[in-house]
Amino acid sequence: MACSYRDMQQLGDFKLPAFFNYPPYFTLQPVRDTREKQVQLWKELILDYCRTQKIFVIGLEEEFPLFSNPVIERSLSNEAREVFLSALVSEGRAEWLDKGHRKCLILWHRIQDWADIILSFAKDNGLEDSVTTLEEIRTGIESRGTELHGMDRTVLMRALKLLEHKGKLAIFKGTSADDEGVKFSV
Amino acid sequence: MCAKVGVDTLASNKGFWAELLGIGDFYYELGVQIVEICLATRPHNGGLINMQELCTLLRQRRKSDHEAVSEDDCLRAISKLKVMGSGFEVISIGKKKLVRSVPTELNKDHNQILELAQAQGFVTVDEVERRLSWTTGRAIDALDTLLDEGLAMIDDGHRDDRRRYWFPCVSSITSSVGIDT
């Protein structure tokens, strides 16, 4: 078979799956079973990519590298992007940040998972019954090497609010205008 | 009665039936692996896989095996599967052999399109009309059926704006596409 185009193997240090180089996967498939398979593959790819690259928000109209393969000259239409992201939203792995569905928050860890990670972090660093700040949690020295490092503020706040709701901590206004204090009571 | 004659039914029957059905046999095991691979790749290729790709996937699976698997071995294993009424079949299209694991009935028109697709992995309606001297209706009918059966996928992304119908079964997208073998 004469179809030997170069393959796009990597996006930076991320290894791309083989389906990414098969042109029809960039067109929304009309047949139900084929569409289901297509959606499943793209959902997994989006989550994997965002997880390894620590991407929290995807802007549909922006040039998100995962949505194009320049080697085979194919790009996902806006409709396709919305279909795949909506599928992630339906299973609780993403949320639309605006009514127009132009920005999508990717929860490669669910909020509950982040909450668990924060609790473990607090225990590992002896933060029970002590006070810290949001910024400390996500950029402080202790956060280095953990998944919390460089985490998105919005997601962190959501996880903290969940924990607050469960009585595991209290959030209060910090000393600086754009930071919040967190008191653990684990 | 067996006890009277002093025959241990379990022991002897096992060997007897096993030999008849080829259970525990190299080809039986191969057949099982072929079935698994066909099932795993079905969402991608609609239940039709080309022999080359099947053999490649089999070899990948049996990496630790010292006995290499030839195409002949595959054909033998599949013919045994056929005997067991599994619906597996090897069909020849153009220069290729395809293994069919679903009861899809392909007629001459479908086969001709599959043969045409072997050159580049896809066809366009124009191409089908031109090369096979068909009407547009006949071409679209056949392509739509192949699409519905999951044997074809559409591609509207080429800059020439012409829809392409791709056939995974004539391509080799090995170690790909969600195959958990």
Coordinates of N, CA, C and O in Angstrom, one line a residue, chain B residues 18-150:
Chain B
A18 N -9.6 -33.9 22.9 CA -8.6 -32.8 22.7 C -8.0 -33.0 21.4 O -7.8 -32.0 20.6
E19 N -7.6 -34.2 21.1 CA -6.9 -34.4 19.8 C -7.9 -34.1 18.6 O -7.5 -33.5 17.7
L20 N -9.1 -34.6 18.7 CA -10.1 -34.4 17.7 C -10.3 -32.9 17.4 O -10.3 -32.4 16.3
L21 N -10.5 -32.1 18.5 CA -10.7 -30.7 18.3 C -9.5 -29.9 18.2 O -9.5 -28.7 18.0
G22 N -8.3 -30.5 18.5 CA -7.1 -29.8 18.4 C -6.9 -28.8 19.6 O -6.2 -27.8 19.5
I23 N -7.5 -29.1 20.8 CA -7.3 -28.3 21.9 C -6.0 -28.5 22.5 O -5.5 -29.6 22.6
G24 N -5.3 -27.4 23.0 CA -3.9 -27.6 23.5 C -2.9 -27.6 22.4 O -1.7 -27.6 22.6
D25 N -3.4 -27.6 21.2 CA -2.7 -27.6 20.0 C -2.1 -26.2 19.7 O -2.7 -25.2 20.1
F26 N -1.0 -26.1 19.0 CA -0.4 -24.8 18.7 C -1.5 -24.0 17.9 O -1.6 -22.8 18.1
Y27 N -2.2 -24.6 17.0 CA -3.1 -23.9 16.1 C -4.4 -23.5 16.9 O -4.9 -22.4 16.6
Y28 N -4.7 -24.3 17.9 CA -5.9 -23.9 18.7 C -5.5 -22.6 19.4 O -6.3 -21.7 19.5
E29 N -4.4 -22.6 20.1 CA -4.0 -21.4 20.8 C -3.8 -20.2 19.9 O -4.3 -19.1 20.3
L30 N -3.3 -20.4 18.7 CA -3.2 -19.3 17.8 C -4.5 -18.8 17.4 O -4.7 -17.6 17.3
G31 N -5.5 -19.7 17.2 CA -6.8 -19.4 16.9 C -7.4 -18.5 17.9 O -8.1 -17.5 17.6
V32 N -7.2 -18.8 19.2 CA -7.8 -18.0 20.3 C -7.2 -16.6 20.3 O -7.9 -15.6 20.4
Q33 N -5.9 -16.5 20.0 CA -5.2 -15.2 20.0 C -5.7 -14.4 18.8 O -5.9 -13.2 18.9
I34 N -6.0 -15.1 17.7 CA -6.5 -14.4 16.5 C -7.9 -13.8 16.8 O -8.2 -12.7 16.4
V35 N -8.7 -14.6 17.5 CA -10.0 -14.1 17.8 C -9.9 -12.9 18.7 O -10.6 -11.9 18.5
E36 N -9.1 -12.9 19.7 CA -8.9 -11.8 20.6 C -8.4 -10.6 19.8 O -9.0 -9.5 20.1
I37 N -7.5 -10.7 18.9 CA -7.0 -9.6 18.2 C -8.1 -9.0 17.3 O -8.3 -7.8 17.2
C38 N -8.9 -9.9 16.7 CA -10.0 -9.4 15.8 C -11.0 -8.7 16.6 O -11.5 -7.6 16.2
L39 N -11.3 -9.2 17.8 CA -12.3 -8.5 18.6 C -11.8 -7.1 19.1 O -12.5 -6.1 19.1
A40 N -10.5 -7.1 19.4 CA -9.9 -5.8 19.9 C -9.8 -4.8 18.8 O -10.0 -3.6 19.1
T41 N -9.6 -5.2 17.6 CA -9.5 -4.2 16.5 C -10.8 -3.9 15.8 O -10.8 -3.0 15.0
R42 N -11.8 -4.7 16.1 CA -13.1 -4.5 15.5 C -13.6 -3.0 15.5 O -14.1 -2.5 14.5
P43 N -13.6 -2.3 16.7 CA -14.1 -1.0 16.7 C -13.4 -0.1 15.7 O -13.9 0.9 15.2
H44 N -12.2 -0.4 15.4 CA -11.4 0.4 14.4 C -11.6 0.0 13.0 O -11.8 0.9 12.1
N45 N -11.7 -1.3 12.7 CA -11.7 -1.7 11.3 C -13.0 -2.4 10.9 O -13.2 -2.8 9.8
G46 N -14.0 -2.4 11.8 CA -15.3 -2.9 11.4 C -15.4 -4.4 11.3 O -16.4 -5.0 10.9
G47 N -14.3 -5.2 11.7 CA -14.4 -6.6 11.7 C -13.7 -7.2 10.5 O -13.9 -8.4 10.2
L48 N -12.9 -6.4 9.8 CA -12.2 -6.9 8.6 C -10.7 -6.4 8.8 O -10.5 -5.2 9.0
I49 N -9.8 -7.3 8.8 CA -8.4 -6.9 9.0 C -7.5 -7.6 8.0 O -7.8 -8.7 7.6
N50 N -6.5 -6.9 7.5 CA -5.7 -7.5 6.5 C -4.7 -8.5 7.2 O -4.2 -8.3 8.3
M51 N -4.4 -9.5 6.5 CA -3.6 -10.6 7.0 C -2.2 -10.2 7.5 O -1.8 -10.6 8.5
Q52 N -1.6 -9.3 6.8 CA -0.3 -8.8 7.2 C -0.4 -8.1 8.6 O 0.5 -8.4 9.4
E53 N -1.4 -7.3 8.7 CA -1.5 -6.6 10.0 C -1.8 -7.6 11.1 O -1.2 -7.5 12.2
L54 N -2.6 -8.6 10.8 CA -3.0 -9.6 11.8 C -1.7 -10.3 12.3 O -1.5 -10.5 13.5
C55 N -0.9 -10.7 11.3 CA 0.3 -11.5 11.6 C 1.3 -10.6 12.4 O 1.9 -11.1 13.3
T56 N 1.4 -9.3 12.1 CA 2.3 -8.4 12.8 C 1.8 -8.3 14.3 O 2.6 -8.4 15.2
L57 N 0.5 -8.1 14.4 CA 0.0 -8.0 15.8 C 0.2 -9.3 16.6 O 0.5 -9.3 17.8
L58 N 0.0 -10.4 15.9 CA 0.2 -11.7 16.5 C 1.7 -11.9 17.0 O 2.0 -12.3 18.1
R59 N 2.6 -11.5 16.1 CA 4.0 -11.6 16.5 C 4.3 -10.7 17.6 O 5.1 -11.1 18.5
Q60 N 3.8 -9.5 17.7 CA 4.0 -8.6 18.8 C 3.5 -9.2 20.1 O 4.2 -9.1 21.1
R61 N 2.4 -9.9 20.0 CA 1.8 -10.5 21.1 C 2.6 -11.7 21.6 O 2.7 -12.0 22.8
R62 N 3.2 -12.4 20.7 CA 3.9 -13.7 21.1 C 5.4 -13.4 21.1 O 6.2 -14.3 20.8
K63 N 5.8 -12.2 21.4 CA 7.2 -11.8 21.4 C 8.1 -12.9 22.0 O 9.2 -13.2 21.5
S64 N 7.7 -13.4 23.1 CA 8.5 -14.3 23.9 C 8.6 -15.7 23.2 O 9.4 -16.6 23.6
D65 N 7.7 -16.0 22.3 CA 7.6 -17.3 21.6 C 8.8 -17.5 20.7 O 9.2 -16.7 19.9
H66 N 9.3 -18.7 20.8 CA 10.5 -19.0 19.9 C 10.0 -19.5 18.5 O 10.7 -19.4 17.6
E67 N 8.7 -20.0 18.5 CA 8.2 -20.4 17.2 C 7.6 -19.2 16.5 O 6.7 -18.6 16.9
A68 N 8.2 -18.9 15.4 CA 7.7 -17.7 14.6 C 6.4 -18.1 14.0 O 6.1 -19.3 13.7
V69 N 5.5 -17.1 13.8 CA 4.2 -17.4 13.2 C 4.2 -16.9 11.8 O 4.4 -15.8 11.5
S70 N 3.9 -17.9 10.9 CA 3.9 -17.5 9.5 C 2.4 -17.3 9.0 O 1.5 -17.6 9.8
E71 N 2.3 -16.7 7.8 CA 1.0 -16.5 7.3 C 0.2 -17.8 7.2 O -1.0 -17.9 7.4
D72 N 1.0 -18.8 6.8 CA 0.4 -20.1 6.6 C -0.2 -20.7 7.9 O -1.2 -21.3 8.0
D73 N 0.6 -20.4 9.0 CA 0.1 -20.8 10.3 C -1.2 -20.1 10.6 O -2.2 -20.8 11.1
C74 N -1.3 -18.8 10.3 CA -2.6 -18.1 10.5 C -3.7 -18.7 9.7 O -4.8 -18.9 10.2
L75 N -3.4 -19.0 8.5 CA -4.5 -19.5 7.6 C -5.0 -20.9 8.2 O -6.2 -21.1 8.2
R76 N -4.1 -21.7 8.7 CA -4.4 -23.0 9.2 C -5.3 -22.8 10.5 O -6.3 -23.4 10.6
A77 N -4.9 -21.9 11.3 CA -5.6 -21.6 12.6 C -7.0 -21.1 12.3 O -8.0 -21.5 12.9
I78 N -7.1 -20.2 11.3 CA -8.4 -19.7 10.9 C -9.3 -20.7 10.3 O -10.5 -20.8 10.5
S79 N -8.7 -21.7 9.5 CA -9.6 -22.7 9.0 C -10.1 -23.6 10.1 O -11.2 -24.1 10.0
K80 N -9.4 -23.8 11.1 CA -9.9 -24.5 12.3 C -11.0 -23.8 13.0 O -12.0 -24.3 13.4
L81 N -10.8 -22.4 13.0 CA -11.9 -21.6 13.6 C -13.2 -21.8 12.8 O -14.3 -21.8 13.3
K82 N -13.0 -21.8 11.5 CA -14.1 -21.9 10.6 C -14.9 -23.2 10.9 O -16.1 -23.2 10.9
V83 N -14.1 -24.3 11.1 CA -14.7 -25.6 11.3 C -15.6 -25.5 12.6 O -16.6 -26.1 12.6
M84 N -15.2 -24.7 13.5 CA -15.9 -24.6 14.8 C -17.1 -23.7 14.6 O -17.8 -23.3 15.6
G85 N -17.4 -23.2 13.4 CA -18.5 -22.4 13.1 C -18.5 -21.0 13.7 O -19.4 -20.4 14.1
S86 N -17.3 -20.5 13.7 CA -17.1 -19.2 14.4 C -17.4 -18.0 13.5 O -17.4 -16.8 13.9
G87 N -17.6 -18.2 12.2 CA -17.9 -17.1 11.3 C -16.6 -16.4 10.8 O -16.7 -15.3 10.2
F88 N -15.5 -16.9 11.1 CA -14.3 -16.4 10.6 C -14.0 -16.8 9.2 O -14.2 -18.0 8.9
E89 N -13.4 -16.0 8.4 CA -13.2 -16.3 7.1 C -12.1 -15.5 6.5 O -11.9 -14.4 6.8
V90 N -11.3 -16.1 5.6 CA -10.3 -15.3 4.9 C -10.8 -15.1 3.5 O -11.3 -16.0 2.8
I91 N -10.8 -13.8 3.1 CA -11.3 -13.4 1.7 C -10.1 -12.8 1.0 O -9.3 -12.1 1.6
S92 N -10.1 -12.9 -0.3 CA -9.1 -12.3 -1.1 C -9.6 -11.1 -1.9 O -10.6 -11.3 -2.5
I93 N -9.0 -10.0 -1.7 CA -9.4 -8.8 -2.4 C -8.2 -8.3 -3.1 O -7.2 -7.8 -2.5
G94 N -8.2 -8.3 -4.4 CA -7.0 -7.8 -5.1 C -5.8 -8.7 -4.7 O -5.8 -9.9 -4.7
K95 N -4.7 -8.0 -4.3 CA -3.5 -8.7 -3.9 C -3.5 -9.1 -2.5 O -2.6 -9.7 -2.0
K96 N -4.5 -8.6 -1.7 CA -4.5 -8.9 -0.3 C -5.4 -10.0 0.2 O -6.4 -10.2 -0.4
K97 N -5.1 -10.5 1.4 CA -6.0 -11.4 2.0 C -6.5 -10.7 3.3 O -5.7 -10.1 4.0
L98 N -7.8 -10.7 3.4 CA -8.4 -10.1 4.6 C -9.1 -11.1 5.4 O -9.6 -12.1 4.9
V99 N -9.0 -10.9 6.7 CA -9.7 -11.9 7.7 C -10.9 -11.2 8.1 O -10.9 -10.1 8.7
R100 N -12.0 -11.9 7.9 CA -13.3 -11.3 8.3 C -13.8 -12.0 9.5 O -13.9 -13.2 9.6
S101 N -14.2 -11.2 10.5 CA -14.6 -11.8 11.8 C -16.0 -11.4 12.1 O -16.5 -11.7 13.2
V102 N -16.7 -10.8 11.2 CA -18.1 -10.5 11.4 C -18.9 -11.0 10.3 O -18.4 -11.2 9.2
P103 N -20.2 -11.3 10.5 CA -21.0 -11.9 9.4 C -21.4 -10.9 8.3 O -22.3 -11.2 7.5
T104 N -20.7 -9.8 8.1 CA -21.0 -8.9 7.0 C -20.9 -9.5 5.7 O -19.9 -10.2 5.4
E105 N -21.9 -9.4 4.9 CA -21.9 -10.0 3.6 C -21.4 -8.9 2.6 O -22.0 -7.9 2.5
L106 N -20.3 -9.1 2.0 CA -19.7 -8.2 1.1 C -20.0 -8.7 -0.3 O -19.7 -9.8 -0.7
N107 N -20.7 -7.8 -1.1 CA -21.0 -8.2 -2.5 C -19.8 -7.8 -3.4 O -18.9 -7.1 -3.0
K108 N -20.0 -8.0 -4.7 CA -18.9 -7.7 -5.7 C -18.6 -6.2 -5.7 O -17.4 -5.9 -5.8
D109 N -19.6 -5.4 -5.6 CA -19.4 -4.0 -5.6 C -18.5 -3.6 -4.4 O -17.5 -2.8 -4.6
H110 N -18.8 -4.1 -3.3 CA -18.0 -3.7 -2.1 C -16.5 -4.2 -2.3 O -15.6 -3.5 -1.9
N111 N -16.4 -5.4 -2.8 CA -15.1 -6.0 -3.0 C -14.2 -5.2 -3.9 O -13.1 -4.9 -3.8
Q112 N -14.9 -4.7 -5.0 CA -14.2 -3.8 -6.0 C -13.7 -2.5 -5.3 O -12.6 -2.1 -5.7
I113 N -14.5 -2.0 -4.5 CA -14.1 -0.7 -3.8 C -12.9 -1.0 -2.9 O -11.9 -0.3 -2.9
L114 N -13.0 -2.1 -2.2 CA -11.9 -2.5 -1.3 C -10.6 -2.7 -2.0 O -9.5 -2.3 -1.6
E115 N -10.7 -3.3 -3.2 CA -9.6 -3.5 -4.0 C -9.0 -2.2 -4.5 O -7.8 -1.9 -4.4
L116 N -9.9 -1.3 -4.9 CA -9.4 0.0 -5.4 C -8.7 0.8 -4.2 O -7.7 1.5 -4.4
A117 N -9.2 0.6 -3.0 CA -8.7 1.3 -1.9 C -7.3 0.9 -1.5 O -6.6 1.6 -0.7
Q118 N -6.9 -0.3 -2.0 CA -5.6 -0.8 -1.5 C -4.4 0.1 -2.0 O -3.4 0.1 -1.4
A119 N -4.6 0.8 -3.1 CA -3.5 1.7 -3.6 C -3.1 2.7 -2.6 O -1.9 2.9 -2.3
Q120 N -4.1 3.5 -2.1 CA -3.7 4.6 -1.2 C -4.4 4.5 0.2 O -4.1 5.4 1.0
G121 N -5.2 3.5 0.4 CA -5.8 3.4 1.7 C -7.2 4.1 1.7 O -8.0 3.9 2.7
F122 N -7.5 4.8 0.6 CA -8.8 5.5 0.6 C -9.3 5.6 -0.9 O -8.5 5.3 -1.8
V123 N -10.6 6.0 -1.0 CA -11.1 6.3 -2.4 C -12.0 7.5 -2.3 O -12.4 7.9 -1.2
T124 N -12.2 8.1 -3.4 CA -13.2 9.2 -3.5 C -14.3 8.7 -4.4 O -14.2 7.8 -5.1
V125 N -15.5 9.4 -4.3 CA -16.6 9.0 -5.1 C -16.3 9.1 -6.6 O -16.5 8.2 -7.4
D126 N -15.6 10.2 -6.9 CA -15.1 10.4 -8.3 C -14.3 9.3 -8.8 O -14.5 8.8 -10.0
E127 N -13.4 8.9 -8.0 CA -12.4 7.8 -8.4 C -13.2 6.5 -8.7 O -12.9 5.8 -9.6
V128 N -14.1 6.2 -7.8 CA -14.9 5.0 -7.9 C -15.7 5.0 -9.2 O -15.7 4.1 -10.0
E129 N -16.3 6.2 -9.5 CA -17.1 6.3 -10.7 C -16.2 6.1 -11.9 O -16.6 5.4 -12.9
R130 N -15.1 6.8 -11.9 CA -14.2 6.8 -13.1 C -13.6 5.5 -13.3 O -13.7 4.9 -14.4
R131 N -13.0 4.9 -12.3 CA -12.2 3.7 -12.5 C -13.1 2.5 -12.7 O -12.7 1.5 -13.4
L132 N -14.3 2.5 -12.1 CA -15.1 1.3 -12.2 C -16.3 1.5 -13.2 O -17.1 0.6 -13.5
S133 N -16.3 2.7 -13.8 CA -17.4 3.1 -14.7 C -18.8 2.9 -14.1 O -19.7 2.3 -14.7
W134 N -19.0 3.4 -12.9 CA -20.2 3.3 -12.2 C -21.0 4.6 -12.3 O -20.4 5.7 -12.5
T135 N -22.3 4.6 -12.0 CA -23.0 5.8 -11.8 C -22.7 6.3 -10.4 O -22.2 5.6 -9.5
T136 N -23.0 7.6 -10.2 CA -22.8 8.2 -8.8 C -23.6 7.4 -7.8 O -23.1 7.1 -6.7
G137 N -24.8 7.1 -8.2 CA -25.7 6.4 -7.2 C -25.2 5.1 -6.8 O -25.2 4.7 -5.6
R138 N -24.6 4.3 -7.7 CA -24.1 3.0 -7.4 C -22.9 3.2 -6.5 O -22.7 2.4 -5.5
A139 N -22.1 4.1 -6.8 CA -20.9 4.3 -6.0 C -21.2 4.7 -4.5 O -20.7 4.2 -3.6
I140 N -22.1 5.7 -4.4 CA -22.5 6.2 -3.1 C -23.2 5.1 -2.3 O -23.0 4.9 -1.1
D141 N -24.1 4.3 -2.9 CA -24.8 3.2 -2.3 C -23.8 2.3 -1.6 O -23.9 1.9 -0.4
A142 N -22.8 1.8 -2.4 CA -21.8 0.9 -1.9 C -21.0 1.5 -0.8 O -20.8 0.8 0.2
L143 N -20.6 2.7 -1.0 CA -19.7 3.4 0.0 C -20.5 3.6 1.3 O -20.0 3.4 2.4
D144 N -21.8 3.9 1.2 CA -22.6 4.1 2.4 C -22.8 2.8 3.2 O -22.7 2.8 4.4
T145 N -22.9 1.7 2.5 CA -23.1 0.4 3.1 C -21.8 0.1 3.9 O -21.8 -0.3 5.0
L146 N -20.7 0.3 3.2 CA -19.4 0.0 3.9 C -19.2 0.9 5.1 O -18.6 0.5 6.1
L147 N -19.7 2.2 5.0 CA -19.6 3.1 6.1 C -20.4 2.6 7.3 O -20.0 2.5 8.4
D148 N -21.7 2.2 6.9 CA -22.6 1.7 8.0 C -22.1 0.5 8.7 O -22.4 0.3 9.8
E149 N -21.4 -0.4 7.9 CA -20.9 -1.6 8.5 C -19.6 -1.4 9.3 O -19.1 -2.3 9.9
G150 N -19.2 -0.1 9.4 CA -18.0 0.2 10.2 C -16.7 -0.2 9.5 O -15.6 -0.2 10.1

